[in-house]
Amino acid sequence: MINDLESLVNSYEERFYEVSVATEVQTAELDESLEKSGSSKEPINKGRNESRNSLNEQPESLIAELKVKSEMQEQIAELKQKLLSLEIQFTEEAFKIINVASTEKEATLISKLEEHASKLKDKDILCEQLKQQKELNPAHYNVFKKRIISVHQTGDYSVHDLLPQSQLQFGCKY
């Protein structure tokens, strides 16, 4: 964009030079004509001076405009750099937040997995105890049956006599 503006300014300067040369040639020709005719040069000189002033101001305004546009380009470049920097910073912060959240979630999941593993272990222990109880149960039933028969024959209905010895040891109360 700056190159385009520079070429535009150069083009205007060349035109200005060409117009200036042409104006000087025409002025010289007009001066000659006026001298031959005997007319006054003042109105023509005034118009010529105004044209020169106008032509002199055009390159200066173009140069000023070029400077403004150049400064704007620099500001745009700085803003783009700041935007890029902020985008990078935002991305880094987002990754940090995601990392912290995933670490916390991972810790929670590990804790729950350990708790689940402990419960599975307890379940296995209870299943093993249940299996042992099932194996012992028929034996207890036979002992219990004999006690009931014995109690029924003797007429002594004490609960302690009816309960299996294993239940009395664990403090089971009926």
mmCIF file with all atom_site columns, C-alpha atoms in Angstrom:
data_model
loop_
_atom_site.group_PDB
_atom_site.id
_atom_site.type_symbol
_atom_site.label_atom_id
_atom_site.label_alt_id
_atom_site.label_comp_id
_atom_site.label_asym_id
_atom_site.label_entity_id
_atom_site.label_seq_id
_atom_site.pdbx_PDB_ins_code
_atom_site.Cartn_x
_atom_site.Cartn_y
_atom_site.Cartn_z
_atom_site.occupancy
_atom_site.B_iso_or_equiv
_atom_site.pdbx_formal_charge
_atom_site.auth_seq_id
_atom_site.auth_comp_id
_atom_site.auth_asym_id
_atom_site.auth_atom_id
_atom_site.pdbx_PDB_model_num
ATOM 1   C CA . MET A 1 1   ? 0.000   0.000   0.000   1.00 0.00 ? 1   MET A CA 1
ATOM 2   C CA . ILE A 1 2   ? 2.853   2.383   0.822   1.00 0.00 ? 2   ILE A CA 1
ATOM 3   C CA . ASN A 1 3   ? 4.495   1.520   -2.481  1.00 0.00 ? 3   ASN A CA 1
ATOM 4   C CA . ASP A 1 4   ? 1.268   2.417   -4.278  1.00 0.00 ? 4   ASP A CA 1
ATOM 5   C CA . LEU A 1 5   ? 1.164   5.763   -2.521  1.00 0.00 ? 5   LEU A CA 1
ATOM 6   C CA . GLU A 1 6   ? 4.813   6.449   -3.291  1.00 0.00 ? 6   GLU A CA 1
ATOM 7   C CA . SER A 1 7   ? 4.274   5.694   -6.972  1.00 0.00 ? 7   SER A CA 1
ATOM 8   C CA . LEU A 1 8   ? 1.200   7.955   -6.918  1.00 0.00 ? 8   LEU A CA 1
ATOM 9   C CA . VAL A 1 9   ? 3.256   10.798  -5.411  1.00 0.00 ? 9   VAL A CA 1
ATOM 10  C CA . ASN A 1 10  ? 6.009   10.242  -7.993  1.00 0.00 ? 10  ASN A CA 1
ATOM 11  C CA . SER A 1 11  ? 3.412   10.312  -10.751 1.00 0.00 ? 11  SER A CA 1
ATOM 12  C CA . TYR A 1 12  ? 2.006   13.604  -9.442  1.00 0.00 ? 12  TYR A CA 1
ATOM 13  C CA . GLU A 1 13  ? 5.501   15.088  -9.178  1.00 0.00 ? 13  GLU A CA 1
ATOM 14  C CA . GLU A 1 14  ? 6.218   14.156  -12.804 1.00 0.00 ? 14  GLU A CA 1
ATOM 15  C CA . ARG A 1 15  ? 2.905   15.666  -13.885 1.00 0.00 ? 15  ARG A CA 1
ATOM 16  C CA . PHE A 1 16  ? 3.667   18.744  -11.844 1.00 0.00 ? 16  PHE A CA 1
ATOM 17  C CA . TYR A 1 17  ? 7.051   19.090  -13.531 1.00 0.00 ? 17  TYR A CA 1
ATOM 18  C CA . GLU A 1 18  ? 5.521   18.620  -16.987 1.00 0.00 ? 18  GLU A CA 1
ATOM 19  C CA . VAL A 1 19  ? 2.739   21.113  -16.251 1.00 0.00 ? 19  VAL A CA 1
ATOM 20  C CA . SER A 1 20  ? 5.274   23.599  -14.846 1.00 0.00 ? 20  SER A CA 1
ATOM 21  C CA . VAL A 1 21  ? 7.432   23.345  -17.948 1.00 0.00 ? 21  VAL A CA 1
ATOM 22  C CA . ALA A 1 22  ? 4.389   23.659  -20.198 1.00 0.00 ? 22  ALA A CA 1
ATOM 23  C CA . THR A 1 23  ? 3.159   26.620  -18.155 1.00 0.00 ? 23  THR A CA 1
ATOM 24  C CA . GLU A 1 24  ? 6.512   28.377  -18.430 1.00 0.00 ? 24  GLU A CA 1
ATOM 25  C CA . VAL A 1 25  ? 6.557   27.785  -22.181 1.00 0.00 ? 25  VAL A CA 1
ATOM 26  C CA . GLN A 1 26  ? 3.013   29.109  -22.499 1.00 0.00 ? 26  GLN A CA 1
ATOM 27  C CA . THR A 1 27  ? 3.868   32.047  -20.248 1.00 0.00 ? 27  THR A CA 1
ATOM 28  C CA . ALA A 1 28  ? 6.812   32.926  -22.422 1.00 0.00 ? 28  ALA A CA 1
ATOM 29  C CA . GLU A 1 29  ? 4.644   32.688  -25.533 1.00 0.00 ? 29  GLU A CA 1
ATOM 30  C CA . LEU A 1 30  ? 1.916   34.800  -23.903 1.00 0.00 ? 30  LEU A CA 1
ATOM 31  C CA . ASP A 1 31  ? 4.483   37.377  -22.816 1.00 0.00 ? 31  ASP A CA 1
ATOM 32  C CA . GLU A 1 32  ? 5.669   37.620  -26.388 1.00 0.00 ? 32  GLU A CA 1
ATOM 33  C CA . SER A 1 33  ? 2.125   37.952  -27.677 1.00 0.00 ? 33  SER A CA 1
ATOM 34  C CA . LEU A 1 34  ? 1.292   40.580  -25.097 1.00 0.00 ? 34  LEU A CA 1
ATOM 35  C CA . GLU A 1 35  ? 4.377   42.592  -25.916 1.00 0.00 ? 35  GLU A CA 1
ATOM 36  C CA . LYS A 1 36  ? 3.471   42.508  -29.560 1.00 0.00 ? 36  LYS A CA 1
ATOM 37  C CA . SER A 1 37  ? -0.133  43.486  -28.879 1.00 0.00 ? 37  SER A CA 1
ATOM 38  C CA . GLY A 1 38  ? 0.706   45.984  -26.143 1.00 0.00 ? 38  GLY A CA 1
ATOM 39  C CA . SER A 1 39  ? -1.829  44.596  -23.570 1.00 0.00 ? 39  SER A CA 1
ATOM 40  C CA . SER A 1 40  ? -1.289  44.449  -19.806 1.00 0.00 ? 40  SER A CA 1
ATOM 41  C CA . LYS A 1 41  ? 0.249   41.283  -18.268 1.00 0.00 ? 41  LYS A CA 1
ATOM 42  C CA . GLU A 1 42  ? -1.077  41.726  -14.743 1.00 0.00 ? 42  GLU A CA 1
ATOM 43  C CA . PRO A 1 43  ? -4.334  39.695  -14.977 1.00 0.00 ? 43  PRO A CA 1
ATOM 44  C CA . ILE A 1 44  ? -2.464  36.893  -16.714 1.00 0.00 ? 44  ILE A CA 1
ATOM 45  C CA . ASN A 1 45  ? 0.392   36.959  -14.195 1.00 0.00 ? 45  ASN A CA 1
ATOM 46  C CA . LYS A 1 46  ? -2.129  36.817  -11.347 1.00 0.00 ? 46  LYS A CA 1
ATOM 47  C CA . GLY A 1 47  ? -3.834  33.727  -12.851 1.00 0.00 ? 47  GLY A CA 1
ATOM 48  C CA . ARG A 1 48  ? -0.487  32.132  -13.530 1.00 0.00 ? 48  ARG A CA 1
ATOM 49  C CA . ASN A 1 49  ? 0.680   32.680  -9.938  1.00 0.00 ? 49  ASN A CA 1
ATOM 50  C CA . GLU A 1 50  ? -2.549  31.164  -8.594  1.00 0.00 ? 50  GLU A CA 1
ATOM 51  C CA . SER A 1 51  ? -2.060  28.120  -10.822 1.00 0.00 ? 51  SER A CA 1
ATOM 52  C CA . ARG A 1 52  ? 1.531   27.724  -9.609  1.00 0.00 ? 52  ARG A CA 1
ATOM 53  C CA . ASN A 1 53  ? 0.455   27.991  -5.979  1.00 0.00 ? 53  ASN A CA 1
ATOM 54  C CA . SER A 1 54  ? -2.240  25.382  -6.581  1.00 0.00 ? 54  SER A CA 1
ATOM 55  C CA . LEU A 1 55  ? 0.235   23.053  -8.280  1.00 0.00 ? 55  LEU A CA 1
ATOM 56  C CA . ASN A 1 56  ? 2.768   23.555  -5.470  1.00 0.00 ? 56  ASN A CA 1
ATOM 57  C CA . GLU A 1 57  ? 0.176   22.681  -2.834  1.00 0.00 ? 57  GLU A CA 1
ATOM 58  C CA . GLN A 1 58  ? -0.890  19.402  -4.488  1.00 0.00 ? 58  GLN A CA 1
ATOM 59  C CA . PRO A 1 59  ? 2.391   17.478  -3.951  1.00 0.00 ? 59  PRO A CA 1
ATOM 60  C CA . GLU A 1 60  ? 2.637   18.805  -0.401  1.00 0.00 ? 60  GLU A CA 1
ATOM 61  C CA . SER A 1 61  ? -0.883  17.611  0.424   1.00 0.00 ? 61  SER A CA 1
ATOM 62  C CA . LEU A 1 62  ? -0.118  14.239  -1.167  1.00 0.00 ? 62  LEU A CA 1
ATOM 63  C CA . ILE A 1 63  ? 3.067   13.930  0.873   1.00 0.00 ? 63  ILE A CA 1
ATOM 64  C CA . ALA A 1 64  ? 1.143   14.810  4.054   1.00 0.00 ? 64  ALA A CA 1
ATOM 65  C CA . GLU A 1 65  ? -1.515  12.242  3.148   1.00 0.00 ? 65  GLU A CA 1
ATOM 66  C CA . LEU A 1 66  ? 1.207   9.661   2.514   1.00 0.00 ? 66  LEU A CA 1
ATOM 67  C CA . LYS A 1 67  ? 2.696   10.335  5.956   1.00 0.00 ? 67  LYS A CA 1
ATOM 68  C CA . VAL A 1 68  ? -0.714  9.941   7.617   1.00 0.00 ? 68  VAL A CA 1
ATOM 69  C CA . LYS A 1 69  ? -1.349  6.679   5.781   1.00 0.00 ? 69  LYS A CA 1
ATOM 70  C CA . SER A 1 70  ? 2.127   5.440   6.659   1.00 0.00 ? 70  SER A CA 1
ATOM 71  C CA . GLU A 1 71  ? 1.511   6.188   10.340  1.00 0.00 ? 71  GLU A CA 1
ATOM 72  C CA . MET A 1 72  ? -1.825  4.396   10.115  1.00 0.00 ? 72  MET A CA 1
ATOM 73  C CA . GLN A 1 73  ? -0.095  1.365   8.589   1.00 0.00 ? 73  GLN A CA 1
ATOM 74  C CA . GLU A 1 74  ? 2.366   1.311   11.488  1.00 0.00 ? 74  GLU A CA 1
ATOM 75  C CA . GLN A 1 75  ? -0.482  1.542   14.005  1.00 0.00 ? 75  GLN A CA 1
ATOM 76  C CA . ILE A 1 76  ? -2.335  -1.266  12.241  1.00 0.00 ? 76  ILE A CA 1
ATOM 77  C CA . ALA A 1 77  ? 0.808   -3.419  12.335  1.00 0.00 ? 77  ALA A CA 1
ATOM 78  C CA . GLU A 1 78  ? 1.228   -2.706  16.069  1.00 0.00 ? 78  GLU A CA 1
ATOM 79  C CA . LEU A 1 79  ? -2.425  -3.549  16.741  1.00 0.00 ? 79  LEU A CA 1
ATOM 80  C CA . LYS A 1 80  ? -2.115  -6.792  14.776  1.00 0.00 ? 80  LYS A CA 1
ATOM 81  C CA . GLN A 1 81  ? 0.948   -7.700  16.839  1.00 0.00 ? 81  GLN A CA 1
ATOM 82  C CA . LYS A 1 82  ? -0.899  -6.927  20.086  1.00 0.00 ? 82  LYS A CA 1
ATOM 83  C CA . LEU A 1 83  ? -3.886  -8.981  18.931  1.00 0.00 ? 83  LEU A CA 1
ATOM 84  C CA . LEU A 1 84  ? -1.647  -11.924 18.096  1.00 0.00 ? 84  LEU A CA 1
ATOM 85  C CA . SER A 1 85  ? 0.056   -11.629 21.485  1.00 0.00 ? 85  SER A CA 1
ATOM 86  C CA . LEU A 1 86  ? -3.313  -11.551 23.263  1.00 0.00 ? 86  LEU A CA 1
ATOM 87  C CA . GLU A 1 87  ? -4.541  -14.562 21.286  1.00 0.00 ? 87  GLU A CA 1
ATOM 88  C CA . ILE A 1 88  ? -1.437  -16.516 22.296  1.00 0.00 ? 88  ILE A CA 1
ATOM 89  C CA . GLN A 1 89  ? -1.863  -15.463 25.923  1.00 0.00 ? 89  GLN A CA 1
ATOM 90  C CA . PHE A 1 90  ? -5.561  -16.436 25.845  1.00 0.00 ? 90  PHE A CA 1
ATOM 91  C CA . THR A 1 91  ? -4.726  -19.847 24.381  1.00 0.00 ? 91  THR A CA 1
ATOM 92  C CA . GLU A 1 92  ? -2.069  -20.479 27.039  1.00 0.00 ? 92  GLU A CA 1
ATOM 93  C CA . GLU A 1 93  ? -4.484  -19.505 29.825  1.00 0.00 ? 93  GLU A CA 1
ATOM 94  C CA . ALA A 1 94  ? -7.179  -21.756 28.353  1.00 0.00 ? 94  ALA A CA 1
ATOM 95  C CA . PHE A 1 95  ? -4.746  -24.691 28.279  1.00 0.00 ? 95  PHE A CA 1
ATOM 96  C CA . LYS A 1 96  ? -3.770  -24.020 31.907  1.00 0.00 ? 96  LYS A CA 1
ATOM 97  C CA . ILE A 1 97  ? -7.414  -23.961 32.989  1.00 0.00 ? 97  ILE A CA 1
ATOM 98  C CA . ILE A 1 98  ? -8.165  -27.145 31.059  1.00 0.00 ? 98  ILE A CA 1
ATOM 99  C CA . ASN A 1 99  ? -5.083  -28.815 32.541  1.00 0.00 ? 99  ASN A CA 1
ATOM 100 C CA . VAL A 1 100 ? -6.074  -27.861 36.105  1.00 0.00 ? 100 VAL A CA 1
ATOM 101 C CA . ALA A 1 101 ? -9.632  -29.067 35.536  1.00 0.00 ? 101 ALA A CA 1
ATOM 102 C CA . SER A 1 102 ? -8.462  -32.367 34.062  1.00 0.00 ? 102 SER A CA 1
ATOM 103 C CA . THR A 1 103 ? -5.998  -32.863 36.936  1.00 0.00 ? 103 THR A CA 1
ATOM 104 C CA . GLU A 1 104 ? -8.776  -32.298 39.472  1.00 0.00 ? 104 GLU A CA 1
ATOM 105 C CA . LYS A 1 105 ? -11.087 -34.639 37.562  1.00 0.00 ? 105 LYS A CA 1
ATOM 106 C CA . GLU A 1 106 ? -8.329  -37.241 37.372  1.00 0.00 ? 106 GLU A CA 1
ATOM 107 C CA . ALA A 1 107 ? -7.760  -37.028 41.136  1.00 0.00 ? 107 ALA A CA 1
ATOM 108 C CA . THR A 1 108 ? -11.500 -37.434 41.749  1.00 0.00 ? 108 THR A CA 1
ATOM 109 C CA . LEU A 1 109 ? -11.666 -40.430 39.414  1.00 0.00 ? 109 LEU A CA 1
ATOM 110 C CA . ILE A 1 110 ? -8.636  -42.058 41.047  1.00 0.00 ? 110 ILE A CA 1
ATOM 111 C CA . SER A 1 111 ? -10.224 -41.592 44.466  1.00 0.00 ? 111 SER A CA 1
ATOM 112 C CA . LYS A 1 112 ? -13.488 -43.115 43.245  1.00 0.00 ? 112 LYS A CA 1
ATOM 113 C CA . LEU A 1 113 ? -11.617 -46.014 41.620  1.00 0.00 ? 113 LEU A CA 1
ATOM 114 C CA . GLU A 1 114 ? -9.745  -46.710 44.861  1.00 0.00 ? 114 GLU A CA 1
ATOM 115 C CA . GLU A 1 115 ? -13.026 -46.571 46.789  1.00 0.00 ? 115 GLU A CA 1
ATOM 116 C CA . HIS A 1 116 ? -14.628 -48.930 44.270  1.00 0.00 ? 116 HIS A CA 1
ATOM 117 C CA . ALA A 1 117 ? -11.660 -51.313 44.489  1.00 0.00 ? 117 ALA A CA 1
ATOM 118 C CA . SER A 1 118 ? -11.964 -51.300 48.281  1.00 0.00 ? 118 SER A CA 1
ATOM 119 C CA . LYS A 1 119 ? -15.678 -52.081 48.030  1.00 0.00 ? 119 LYS A CA 1
ATOM 120 C CA . LEU A 1 120 ? -14.951 -54.899 45.585  1.00 0.00 ? 120 LEU A CA 1
ATOM 121 C CA . LYS A 1 121 ? -12.395 -56.307 48.010  1.00 0.00 ? 121 LYS A CA 1
ATOM 122 C CA . ASP A 1 122 ? -14.918 -56.083 50.862  1.00 0.00 ? 122 ASP A CA 1
ATOM 123 C CA . LYS A 1 123 ? -17.500 -57.784 48.626  1.00 0.00 ? 123 LYS A CA 1
ATOM 124 C CA . ASP A 1 124 ? -15.061 -60.590 47.837  1.00 0.00 ? 124 ASP A CA 1
ATOM 125 C CA . ILE A 1 125 ? -14.368 -61.052 51.559  1.00 0.00 ? 125 ILE A CA 1
ATOM 126 C CA . LEU A 1 126 ? -18.100 -61.124 52.323  1.00 0.00 ? 126 LEU A CA 1
ATOM 127 C CA . CYS A 1 127 ? -18.718 -63.580 49.478  1.00 0.00 ? 127 CYS A CA 1
ATOM 128 C CA . GLU A 1 128 ? -16.014 -65.841 50.858  1.00 0.00 ? 128 GLU A CA 1
ATOM 129 C CA . GLN A 1 129 ? -17.525 -65.614 54.336  1.00 0.00 ? 129 GLN A CA 1
ATOM 130 C CA . LEU A 1 130 ? -20.966 -66.376 52.890  1.00 0.00 ? 130 LEU A CA 1
ATOM 131 C CA . LYS A 1 131 ? -19.548 -69.383 51.083  1.00 0.00 ? 131 LYS A CA 1
ATOM 132 C CA . GLN A 1 132 ? -17.995 -70.604 54.319  1.00 0.00 ? 132 GLN A CA 1
ATOM 133 C CA . GLN A 1 133 ? -21.293 -70.031 56.126  1.00 0.00 ? 133 GLN A CA 1
ATOM 134 C CA . LYS A 1 134 ? -23.144 -72.034 53.483  1.00 0.00 ? 134 LYS A CA 1
ATOM 135 C CA . GLU A 1 135 ? -20.681 -74.877 53.982  1.00 0.00 ? 135 GLU A CA 1
ATOM 136 C CA . LEU A 1 136 ? -21.065 -74.688 57.761  1.00 0.00 ? 136 LEU A CA 1
ATOM 137 C CA . ASN A 1 137 ? -24.824 -74.151 57.738  1.00 0.00 ? 137 ASN A CA 1
ATOM 138 C CA . PRO A 1 138 ? -25.859 -77.804 57.245  1.00 0.00 ? 138 PRO A CA 1
ATOM 139 C CA . ALA A 1 139 ? -23.634 -78.795 60.151  1.00 0.00 ? 139 ALA A CA 1
ATOM 140 C CA . HIS A 1 140 ? -25.132 -76.054 62.325  1.00 0.00 ? 140 HIS A CA 1
ATOM 141 C CA . TYR A 1 141 ? -28.606 -77.100 61.271  1.00 0.00 ? 141 TYR A CA 1
ATOM 142 C CA . ASN A 1 142 ? -27.999 -80.668 62.383  1.00 0.00 ? 142 ASN A CA 1
ATOM 143 C CA . VAL A 1 143 ? -26.615 -79.482 65.737  1.00 0.00 ? 143 VAL A CA 1
ATOM 144 C CA . PHE A 1 144 ? -29.551 -77.076 66.099  1.00 0.00 ? 144 PHE A CA 1
ATOM 145 C CA . LYS A 1 145 ? -32.016 -79.849 65.261  1.00 0.00 ? 145 LYS A CA 1
ATOM 146 C CA . LYS A 1 146 ? -30.500 -82.139 67.883  1.00 0.00 ? 146 LYS A CA 1
ATOM 147 C CA . ARG A 1 147 ? -30.730 -79.371 70.489  1.00 0.00 ? 147 ARG A CA 1
ATOM 148 C CA . ILE A 1 148 ? -34.356 -78.732 69.669  1.00 0.00 ? 148 ILE A CA 1
ATOM 149 C CA . ILE A 1 149 ? -35.123 -82.405 70.039  1.00 0.00 ? 149 ILE A CA 1
ATOM 150 C CA . SER A 1 150 ? -33.147 -82.499 73.286  1.00 0.00 ? 150 SER A CA 1
ATOM 151 C CA . VAL A 1 151 ? -34.884 -79.401 74.643  1.00 0.00 ? 151 VAL A CA 1
ATOM 152 C CA . HIS A 1 152 ? -38.264 -80.718 73.594  1.00 0.00 ? 152 HIS A CA 1
ATOM 153 C CA . GLN A 1 153 ? -37.650 -83.966 75.420  1.00 0.00 ? 153 GLN A CA 1
ATOM 154 C CA . THR A 1 154 ? -36.355 -82.284 78.586  1.00 0.00 ? 154 THR A CA 1
ATOM 155 C CA . GLY A 1 155 ? -38.832 -79.396 78.555  1.00 0.00 ? 155 GLY A CA 1
ATOM 156 C CA . ASP A 1 156 ? -36.122 -76.770 79.186  1.00 0.00 ? 156 ASP A CA 1
ATOM 157 C CA . TYR A 1 157 ? -36.769 -73.992 76.646  1.00 0.00 ? 157 TYR A CA 1
ATOM 158 C CA . SER A 1 158 ? -33.758 -71.744 77.229  1.00 0.00 ? 158 SER A CA 1
ATOM 159 C CA . VAL A 1 159 ? -32.817 -69.702 74.144  1.00 0.00 ? 159 VAL A CA 1
ATOM 160 C CA . HIS A 1 160 ? -29.137 -70.336 74.773  1.00 0.00 ? 160 HIS A CA 1
ATOM 161 C CA . ASP A 1 161 ? -29.717 -73.985 74.377  1.00 0.00 ? 161 ASP A CA 1
ATOM 162 C CA . LEU A 1 162 ? -31.443 -73.469 71.024  1.00 0.00 ? 162 LEU A CA 1
ATOM 163 C CA . LEU A 1 163 ? -28.848 -71.189 69.411  1.00 0.00 ? 163 LEU A CA 1
ATOM 164 C CA . PRO A 1 164 ? -25.791 -72.647 67.767  1.00 0.00 ? 164 PRO A CA 1
ATOM 165 C CA . GLN A 1 165 ? -22.550 -72.095 69.649  1.00 0.00 ? 165 GLN A CA 1
ATOM 166 C CA . SER A 1 166 ? -21.132 -69.898 66.824  1.00 0.00 ? 166 SER A CA 1
ATOM 167 C CA . GLN A 1 167 ? -23.989 -67.400 67.205  1.00 0.00 ? 167 GLN A CA 1
ATOM 168 C CA . LEU A 1 168 ? -23.460 -67.190 70.937  1.00 0.00 ? 168 LEU A CA 1
ATOM 169 C CA . GLN A 1 169 ? -19.751 -66.430 70.412  1.00 0.00 ? 169 GLN A CA 1
ATOM 170 C CA . PHE A 1 170 ? -20.484 -63.460 68.133  1.00 0.00 ? 170 PHE A CA 1
ATOM 171 C CA . GLY A 1 171 ? -22.841 -61.916 70.622  1.00 0.00 ? 171 GLY A CA 1
ATOM 172 C CA . CYS A 1 172 ? -26.030 -62.444 68.629  1.00 0.00 ? 172 CYS A CA 1
ATOM 173 C CA . LYS A 1 173 ? -29.045 -61.891 70.849  1.00 0.00 ? 173 LYS A CA 1
ATOM 174 C CA . TYR A 1 174 ? -32.581 -63.122 70.279  1.00 0.00 ? 174 TYR A CA 1
#
